[in-house]
PDB file of C-alpha atoms in Angstrom:
ATOM      1  CA  MET A   1      60.072 -80.009  68.611  1.00 48.00           C
ATOM      2  CA  ALA A   2      62.698 -82.114  66.951  1.00 45.00           C
ATOM      3  CA  LYS A   3      62.002 -81.271  63.364  1.00 51.00           C
ATOM      4  CA  SER A   4      62.410 -77.803  63.578  1.00 52.00           C
ATOM      5  CA  TRP A   5      65.621 -78.858  65.582  1.00 51.00           C
ATOM      6  CA  ARG A   6      67.111 -81.141  63.380  1.00 55.00           C
ATOM      7  CA  GLY A   7      68.506 -78.417  61.172  1.00 61.00           C
ATOM      8  CA  LYS A   8      69.433 -76.216  63.534  1.00 76.00           C
ATOM      9  CA  SER A   9      70.888 -78.490  65.931  1.00 79.00           C
ATOM     10  CA  PHE A  10      73.911 -78.507  63.745  1.00 83.00           C
ATOM     11  CA  LEU A  11      74.729 -74.808  63.673  1.00 85.00           C
ATOM     12  CA  ALA A  12      73.668 -74.605  67.062  1.00 85.00           C
ATOM     13  CA  ILE A  13      76.290 -76.784  68.531  1.00 85.00           C
ATOM     14  CA  LEU A  14      78.915 -75.132  66.122  1.00 89.00           C
ATOM     15  CA  ILE A  15      77.977 -71.441  67.425  1.00 90.00           C
ATOM     16  CA  ALA A  16      78.058 -72.749  71.297  1.00 88.00           C
ATOM     17  CA  LEU A  17      82.057 -74.681  70.543  1.00 89.00           C
ATOM     18  CA  VAL A  18      82.818 -71.345  68.870  1.00 91.00           C
ATOM     19  CA  ILE A  19      81.499 -69.508  72.325  1.00 90.00           C
ATOM     20  CA  PHE A  20      83.209 -71.896  74.496  1.00 87.00           C
ATOM     21  CA  TRP A  21      86.373 -72.199  72.692  1.00 89.00           C
ATOM     22  CA  SER A  22      86.663 -68.651  72.271  1.00 90.00           C
ATOM     23  CA  VAL A  23      86.454 -67.858  76.019  1.00 87.00           C
ATOM     24  CA  ILE A  24      88.982 -70.555  77.179  1.00 85.00           C
ATOM     25  CA  ALA A  25      91.264 -69.018  74.430  1.00 88.00           C
ATOM     26  CA  VAL A  26      91.070 -65.511  75.973  1.00 88.00           C
ATOM     27  CA  SER A  27      91.502 -66.839  79.326  1.00 86.00           C
ATOM     28  CA  ILE A  28      94.329 -68.718  78.691  1.00 86.00           C
ATOM     29  CA  GLY A  29      96.256 -66.338  75.902  1.00 86.00           C
ATOM     30  CA  TYR A  30      95.533 -63.771  79.168  1.00 87.00           C
ATOM     31  CA  MET A  31      97.460 -65.814  81.638  1.00 87.00           C
ATOM     32  CA  GLY A  32     100.050 -67.042  79.854  1.00 86.00           C
ATOM     33  CA  GLU A  33     100.826 -63.537  78.357  1.00 88.00           C
ATOM     34  CA  LYS A  34     100.764 -62.291  82.348  1.00 88.00           C
ATOM     35  CA  LEU A  35     102.902 -65.269  83.266  1.00 86.00           C
ATOM     36  CA  LEU A  36     105.545 -65.323  80.773  1.00 87.00           C
ATOM     37  CA  SER A  37     105.782 -61.231  81.091  1.00 89.00           C
ATOM     38  CA  ASN A  38     106.074 -61.371  84.870  1.00 88.00           C
ATOM     39  CA  LEU A  39     109.157 -63.963  83.860  1.00 86.00           C
ATOM     40  CA  SER A  40     110.494 -61.855  81.461  1.00 88.00           C
ATOM     41  CA  VAL A  41     110.810 -58.423  83.437  1.00 89.00           C
ATOM     42  CA  GLN A  42     112.050 -60.511  86.706  1.00 90.00           C
ATOM     43  CA  LEU A  43     114.585 -62.564  84.297  1.00 89.00           C
ATOM     44  CA  VAL A  44     115.790 -61.175  81.499  1.00 88.00           C
ATOM     45  CA  PRO A  45     117.732 -58.065  83.205  1.00 89.00           C
ATOM     46  CA  GLN A  46     119.608 -60.327  85.203  1.00 90.00           C
ATOM     47  CA  MET A  47     120.949 -62.589  81.977  1.00 89.00           C
ATOM     48  CA  PRO A  48     124.705 -62.125  80.858  1.00 89.00           C
ATOM     49  CA  THR A  49     125.361 -61.530  77.347  1.00 90.00           C
ATOM     50  CA  LEU A  50     125.116 -64.912  75.477  1.00 89.00           C
ATOM     51  CA  ILE A  51     127.326 -65.469  72.364  1.00 89.00           C
ATOM     52  CA  PHE A  52     126.277 -68.561  70.000  1.00 89.00           C
ATOM     53  CA  ASN A  53     128.584 -70.423  67.379  1.00 88.00           C
ATOM     54  CA  GLN A  54     127.611 -73.221  65.515  1.00 86.00           C
ATOM     55  CA  GLY A  55     125.761 -74.920  67.803  1.00 86.00           C
ATOM     56  CA  THR A  56     127.039 -73.977  71.108  1.00 89.00           C
ATOM     57  CA  VAL A  57     127.023 -71.034  73.544  1.00 90.00           C
ATOM     58  CA  LYS A  58     129.008 -69.066  76.022  1.00 89.00           C
ATOM     59  CA  THR A  59     129.241 -66.214  78.085  1.00 88.00           C
ATOM     60  CA  GLU A  60     131.526 -63.858  78.634  1.00 83.00           C
ATOM     61  CA  GLN A  61     132.697 -64.083  81.903  1.00 81.00           C
ATOM     62  CA  ALA A  62     133.819 -67.659  83.004  1.00 80.00           C
ATOM     63  CA  LYS A  63     131.733 -68.137  86.543  1.00 86.00           C
ATOM     64  CA  PRO A  64     128.039 -69.084  86.425  1.00 88.00           C
ATOM     65  CA  ALA A  65     125.156 -67.307  86.012  1.00 88.00           C
ATOM     66  CA  TYR A  66     122.041 -67.506  88.470  1.00 88.00           C
ATOM     67  CA  LEU A  67     118.885 -65.707  87.653  1.00 90.00           C
ATOM     68  CA  TYR A  68     116.060 -65.472  90.176  1.00 90.00           C
ATOM     69  CA  LEU A  69     112.366 -64.476  90.573  1.00 88.00           C
ATOM     70  CA  LYS A  70     111.406 -62.247  93.147  1.00 84.00           C
ATOM     71  CA  ASN A  71     111.652 -63.588  96.787  1.00 80.00           C
ATOM     72  CA  ASP A  72     112.918 -67.127  95.709  1.00 81.00           C
ATOM     73  CA  HIS A  73     116.201 -68.211  97.051  1.00 84.00           C
ATOM     74  CA  ILE A  74     116.382 -70.961  94.570  1.00 84.00           C
ATOM     75  CA  PRO A  75     117.614 -70.098  91.048  1.00 88.00           C
ATOM     76  CA  PHE A  76     115.033 -70.437  88.120  1.00 88.00           C
ATOM     77  CA  VAL A  77     117.778 -70.480  85.822  1.00 90.00           C
ATOM     78  CA  VAL A  78     121.425 -71.631  85.775  1.00 89.00           C
ATOM     79  CA  ILE A  79     123.807 -70.679  82.857  1.00 89.00           C
ATOM     80  CA  ASP A  80     127.139 -72.635  83.336  1.00 87.00           C
ATOM     81  CA  THR A  81     128.376 -72.417  79.623  1.00 86.00           C
ATOM     82  CA  HIS A  82     132.282 -72.836  80.989  1.00 83.00           C
ATOM     83  CA  GLY A  83     131.106 -76.745  82.977  1.00 80.00           C
ATOM     84  CA  GLN A  84     132.540 -75.409  85.934  1.00 81.00           C
ATOM     85  CA  LEU A  85     129.396 -76.793  87.612  1.00 79.00           C
ATOM     86  CA  SER A  86     128.446 -80.547  87.956  1.00 70.00           C
ATOM     87  CA  GLU A  87     124.821 -81.842  86.620  1.00 63.00           C
ATOM     88  CA  THR A  88     123.790 -82.526  90.283  1.00 63.00           C
ATOM     89  CA  GLU A  89     124.745 -78.962  91.539  1.00 62.00           C
ATOM     90  CA  THR A  90     122.562 -77.261  88.496  1.00 64.00           C
ATOM     91  CA  LEU A  91     119.391 -80.013  89.033  1.00 65.00           C
ATOM     92  CA  HIS A  92     117.542 -77.951  91.517  1.00 77.00           C
ATOM     93  CA  ALA A  93     116.954 -74.678  88.848  1.00 83.00           C
ATOM     94  CA  THR A  94     113.561 -75.232  86.514  1.00 84.00           C
ATOM     95  CA  ILE A  95     116.309 -74.119  83.592  1.00 87.00           C
ATOM     96  CA  MET A  96     119.671 -75.046  82.973  1.00 88.00           C
ATOM     97  CA  VAL A  97     122.312 -73.832  80.137  1.00 88.00           C
ATOM     98  CA  HIS A  98     125.097 -75.532  79.550  1.00 86.00           C
ATOM     99  CA  HIS A  99     127.507 -74.883  76.527  1.00 85.00           C
ATOM    100  CA  ASP A 100     125.893 -77.621  73.959  1.00 87.00           C
ATOM    101  CA  ARG A 101     122.194 -77.954  75.533  1.00 87.00           C
ATOM    102  CA  ILE A 102     119.215 -76.735  77.680  1.00 87.00           C
ATOM    103  CA  LEU A 103     117.607 -78.720  80.506  1.00 84.00           C
ATOM    104  CA  ILE A 104     114.159 -77.802  81.125  1.00 86.00           C
ATOM    105  CA  LYS A 105     112.747 -79.996  84.618  1.00 84.00           C
ATOM    106  CA  THR A 106     109.093 -81.023  84.130  1.00 80.00           C
ATOM    107  CA  ASP A 107     106.474 -80.669  86.904  1.00 74.00           C
ATOM    108  CA  HIS A 108     107.025 -84.589  87.234  1.00 76.00           C
ATOM    109  CA  GLY A 109     110.676 -84.563  87.926  1.00 70.00           C
ATOM    110  CA  GLY A 110     111.843 -85.436  84.518  1.00 78.00           C
ATOM    111  CA  ILE A 111     114.259 -83.420  82.207  1.00 82.00           C
ATOM    112  CA  ASN A 112     113.677 -82.184  78.764  1.00 84.00           C
ATOM    113  CA  LYS A 113     116.722 -82.073  76.467  1.00 87.00           C
ATOM    114  CA  PHE A 114     117.045 -79.238  73.477  1.00 87.00           C
ATOM    115  CA  ASP A 115     120.210 -79.055  71.878  1.00 88.00           C
ATOM    116  CA  ILE A 116     121.636 -75.559  71.158  1.00 87.00           C
ATOM    117  CA  PRO A 117     120.499 -74.201  67.223  1.00 82.00           C
ATOM    118  CA  THR A 118     123.405 -75.055  65.011  1.00 82.00           C
ATOM    119  CA  LYS A 119     121.780 -72.328  62.781  1.00 82.00           C
ATOM    120  CA  TYR A 120     122.313 -68.992  64.721  1.00 80.00           C
ATOM    121  CA  ASN A 121     125.574 -67.472  65.451  1.00 85.00           C
ATOM    122  CA  GLY A 122     125.798 -64.087  67.276  1.00 87.00           C
ATOM    123  CA  THR A 123     125.629 -61.782  70.519  1.00 88.00           C
ATOM    124  CA  VAL A 124     122.650 -61.983  72.262  1.00 87.00           C
ATOM    125  CA  THR A 125     122.523 -59.149  75.192  1.00 86.00           C
ATOM    126  CA  ALA A 126     119.652 -58.756  77.988  1.00 87.00           C
ATOM    127  CA  ALA A 127     118.326 -55.925  75.933  1.00 88.00           C
ATOM    128  CA  LYS A 128     117.843 -58.243  72.997  1.00 89.00           C
ATOM    129  CA  MET A 129     116.721 -61.505  74.539  1.00 87.00           C
ATOM    130  CA  GLY A 130     114.272 -58.702  75.898  1.00 88.00           C
ATOM    131  CA  GLU A 131     112.954 -57.554  72.496  1.00 89.00           C
ATOM    132  CA  LEU A 132     112.821 -61.385  71.686  1.00 88.00           C
ATOM    133  CA  ALA A 133     110.431 -62.389  74.867  1.00 87.00           C
ATOM    134  CA  GLN A 134     108.141 -59.227  73.803  1.00 88.00           C
ATOM    135  CA  HIS A 135     107.634 -60.516  70.740  1.00 88.00           C
ATOM    136  CA  PHE A 136     107.413 -63.450  71.664  1.00 87.00           C
ATOM    137  CA  ILE A 137     104.643 -63.009  74.168  1.00 86.00           C
ATOM    138  CA  HIS A 138     102.612 -60.754  72.393  1.00 87.00           C
ATOM    139  CA  PHE A 139     102.829 -62.637  68.928  1.00 89.00           C
ATOM    140  CA  ILE A 140     104.337 -66.084  68.688  1.00 88.00           C
ATOM    141  CA  VAL A 141     101.758 -66.877  72.255  1.00 88.00           C
ATOM    142  CA  PRO A 142      98.495 -66.133  70.739  1.00 88.00           C
ATOM    143  CA  LEU A 143      99.273 -67.417  67.553  1.00 90.00           C
ATOM    144  CA  ILE A 144      99.780 -70.692  69.167  1.00 90.00           C
ATOM    145  CA  VAL A 145      97.223 -70.433  70.662  1.00 89.00           C
ATOM    146  CA  ALA A 146      94.703 -69.342  68.025  1.00 89.00           C
ATOM    147  CA  LEU A 147      95.849 -72.187  66.300  1.00 92.00           C
ATOM    148  CA  CYS A 148      95.393 -74.889  69.343  1.00 90.00           C
ATOM    149  CA  VAL A 149      92.167 -73.580  69.324  1.00 90.00           C
ATOM    150  CA  LEU A 150      91.148 -73.650  66.011  1.00 92.00           C
ATOM    151  CA  LEU A 151      92.202 -77.728  66.195  1.00 94.00           C
ATOM    152  CA  ALA A 152      90.698 -77.976  69.457  1.00 91.00           C
ATOM    153  CA  LEU A 153      86.939 -76.716  67.586  1.00 91.00           C
ATOM    154  CA  GLY A 154      87.260 -78.982  64.797  1.00 93.00           C
ATOM    155  CA  LEU A 155      88.296 -81.955  66.629  1.00 93.00           C
ATOM    156  CA  SER A 156      85.641 -81.812  69.576  1.00 89.00           C
ATOM    157  CA  TYR A 157      82.757 -80.951  66.397  1.00 90.00           C
ATOM    158  CA  PHE A 158      83.770 -84.003  65.413  1.00 92.00           C
ATOM    159  CA  VAL A 159      83.913 -85.827  68.868  1.00 87.00           C
ATOM    160  CA  ILE A 160      80.791 -84.506  69.760  1.00 85.00           C
ATOM    161  CA  LEU A 161      78.806 -85.261  66.689  1.00 86.00           C
ATOM    162  CA  THR A 162      80.479 -88.760  66.971  1.00 86.00           C
ATOM    163  CA  LEU A 163      79.150 -89.390  70.447  1.00 80.00           C
ATOM    164  CA  ASN A 164      75.932 -88.237  69.974  1.00 77.00           C
ATOM    165  CA  PHE A 165      74.859 -91.217  68.390  1.00 81.00           C
ATOM    166  CA  THR A 166      75.745 -93.269  71.416  1.00 78.00           C
ATOM    167  CA  LEU A 167      73.602 -90.544  72.891  1.00 71.00           C
ATOM    168  CA  GLY A 168      70.621 -90.758  70.316  1.00 72.00           C
ATOM    169  CA  ILE A 169      70.298 -94.318  70.787  1.00 77.00           C
ATOM    170  CA  PHE A 170      70.177 -93.949  74.473  1.00 73.00           C
ATOM    171  CA  GLY A 171      67.086 -91.240  73.826  1.00 70.00           C
ATOM    172  CA  TRP A 172      65.758 -93.211  71.245  1.00 72.00           C
ATOM    173  CA  LEU A 173      65.656 -96.094  73.923  1.00 76.00           C
ATOM    174  CA  LEU A 174      64.225 -93.948  76.743  1.00 72.00           C
ATOM    175  CA  ALA A 175      61.370 -93.016  73.947  1.00 69.00           C
ATOM    176  CA  ALA A 176      60.354 -96.416  73.235  1.00 71.00           C
ATOM    177  CA  LEU A 177      59.888 -96.985  77.080  1.00 74.00           C
ATOM    178  CA  MET A 178      57.761 -94.000  77.248  1.00 70.00           C
ATOM    179  CA  ASN A 179      55.633 -94.888  74.334  1.00 71.00           C
ATOM    180  CA  ARG A 180      56.911 -91.878  72.501  1.00 65.00           C
ATOM    181  CA  GLU A 181      57.132 -93.292  68.902  1.00 64.00           C
ATOM    182  CA  VAL A 182      59.970 -91.602  67.369  1.00 64.00           C
ATOM    183  CA  GLY A 183      62.787 -91.875  64.841  1.00 68.00           C
ATOM    184  CA  PHE A 184      66.741 -91.602  65.449  1.00 69.00           C
ATOM    185  CA  TRP A 185      67.681 -88.464  63.839  1.00 74.00           C
ATOM    186  CA  GLY A 186      64.529 -86.727  65.892  1.00 70.00           C
ATOM    187  CA  VAL A 187      66.136 -88.199  69.198  1.00 72.00           C
ATOM    188  CA  TYR A 188      69.424 -87.414  67.867  1.00 76.00           C
ATOM    189  CA  SER A 189      68.849 -83.951  67.110  1.00 77.00           C
ATOM    190  CA  ILE A 190      67.432 -83.358  70.403  1.00 73.00           C
ATOM    191  CA  ALA A 191      70.413 -85.069  72.059  1.00 74.00           C
ATOM    192  CA  LEU A 192      72.882 -82.609  70.245  1.00 79.00           C
ATOM    193  CA  MET A 193      71.151 -79.362  71.240  1.00 78.00           C
ATOM    194  CA  ALA A 194      71.651 -80.715  74.366  1.00 76.00           C
ATOM    195  CA  TRP A 195      75.254 -79.776  74.106  1.00 79.00           C
ATOM    196  CA  VAL A 196      74.560 -76.081  73.954  1.00 80.00           C
ATOM    197  CA  PRO A 197      73.283 -75.037  77.386  1.00 78.00           C
ATOM    198  CA  VAL A 198      75.476 -78.224  79.014  1.00 76.00           C
ATOM    199  CA  LEU A 199      78.645 -76.449  77.092  1.00 80.00           C
ATOM    200  CA  MET A 200      77.807 -73.023  78.404  1.00 80.00           C
ATOM    201  CA  ILE A 201      77.077 -74.207  81.839  1.00 77.00           C
ATOM    202  CA  ASN A 202      80.728 -75.790  81.878  1.00 75.00           C
ATOM    203  CA  MET A 203      82.303 -72.752  80.342  1.00 78.00           C
ATOM    204  CA  ILE A 204      81.327 -70.674  83.038  1.00 79.00           C
ATOM    205  CA  LEU A 205      82.386 -73.405  85.651  1.00 75.00           C
ATOM    206  CA  PHE A 206      85.994 -73.671  83.502  1.00 74.00           C
ATOM    207  CA  LEU A 207      85.728 -70.107  84.335  1.00 74.00           C
ATOM    208  CA  LEU A 208      85.419 -70.594  88.230  1.00 76.00           C
ATOM    209  CA  SER A 209      88.154 -73.488  88.443  1.00 72.00           C
ATOM    210  CA  VAL A 210      85.187 -75.910  88.758  1.00 67.00           C
ATOM    211  CA  LYS A 211      86.100 -79.506  87.933  1.00 64.00           C
ATOM    212  CA  SER A 212      82.734 -80.776  86.383  1.00 61.00           C
ATOM    213  CA  PHE A 213      82.904 -83.630  84.608  1.00 58.00           C
ATOM    214  CA  TRP A 214      80.159 -85.417  86.396  1.00 60.00           C
ATOM    215  CA  LEU A 215      77.971 -82.407  86.653  1.00 62.00           C
ATOM    216  CA  PHE A 216      78.747 -82.305  82.748  1.00 61.00           C
ATOM    217  CA  SER A 217      77.264 -85.928  81.902  1.00 64.00           C
ATOM    218  CA  LEU A 218      74.486 -85.504  84.302  1.00 65.00           C
ATOM    219  CA  LEU A 219      73.266 -82.274  82.627  1.00 64.00           C
ATOM    220  CA  LEU A 220      73.351 -83.701  79.544  1.00 64.00           C
ATOM    221  CA  ILE A 221      71.684 -86.529  80.442  1.00 64.00           C
ATOM    222  CA  LEU A 222      68.902 -84.448  82.324  1.00 65.00           C
ATOM    223  CA  TYR A 223      68.226 -82.494  79.282  1.00 63.00           C
ATOM    224  CA  ILE A 224      67.643 -85.423  76.657  1.00 60.00           C
ATOM    225  CA  LEU A 225      65.676 -87.006  78.941  1.00 60.00           C
ATOM    226  CA  TYR A 226      63.802 -83.562  78.807  1.00 58.00           C
ATOM    227  CA  GLY A 227      63.599 -83.510  75.623  1.00 57.00           C
ATOM    228  CA  VAL A 228      62.000 -87.048  74.997  1.00 54.00           C
ATOM    229  CA  ILE A 229      59.508 -86.281  78.101  1.00 55.00           C
ATOM    230  CA  SER A 230      58.242 -83.054  76.443  1.00 54.00           C
ATOM    231  CA  MET A 231      57.983 -85.382  73.419  1.00 52.00           C
ATOM    232  CA  ARG A 232      53.955 -85.653  72.070  1.00 47.00           C
ATOM    233  CA  SER A 233      52.898 -89.126  71.440  1.00 42.00           C
ATOM    234  CA  GLY A 234      52.645 -90.474  67.663  1.00 40.00           C
ATOM    235  CA  ARG A 235      54.700 -90.453  64.543  1.00 40.00           C
ATOM    236  CA  GLU A 236      55.417 -86.696  64.266  1.00 41.00           C
ATOM    237  CA  ILE A 237      58.661 -86.802  64.804  1.00 41.00           C
ATOM    238  CA  GLU A 238      61.090 -89.025  62.703  1.00 44.00           C
TER     239      GLU A 238
END
């Protein structure tokens, strides 16, 4: 069994990872595009005209601008480029735009600060911002997701091949306890193939929003156990 798996196991786990990450990419891409499109539709029409000049930004009107999401009484974005509000008055918003920086509140209560780009000079209207938002949503976001998935695919393949040495040792010791005289690479191939159905099951659980770390580990061990038990005794597997 392991002899027939040895050459196919590396290809099988690669195909399984491609399917796994492709499904996750489509899921995350769809949710991200839906979320950003919803934000764009609600916020962009409320935006004032922004005038950028050498690392600073200002609005045509001196009074602060408040951008709200639907059915939300707390502004999602506060644009105060004339310094009329104190930082305490703007901290309740998720995004705060000042004359020289942008503050974005994190989920943990922290604040990320970004300087206004110095290379961009010009005027951005709500209509132009809408065009930029659509370009970002339909081009930049899919590109970012694709690059992240390719990185995750390569990294996860390397990690699985490395971690599988531990699983191979576990399976080899288990085979020895069961009087199966098998070689390490035979068990390594079985352990590697064990990842395939487990990844597919966990892909389904991911789509169902089920946290499955312990189930992942249990299925992996049980599948290796099944593979070892299924071996016939003797040195047919090396």
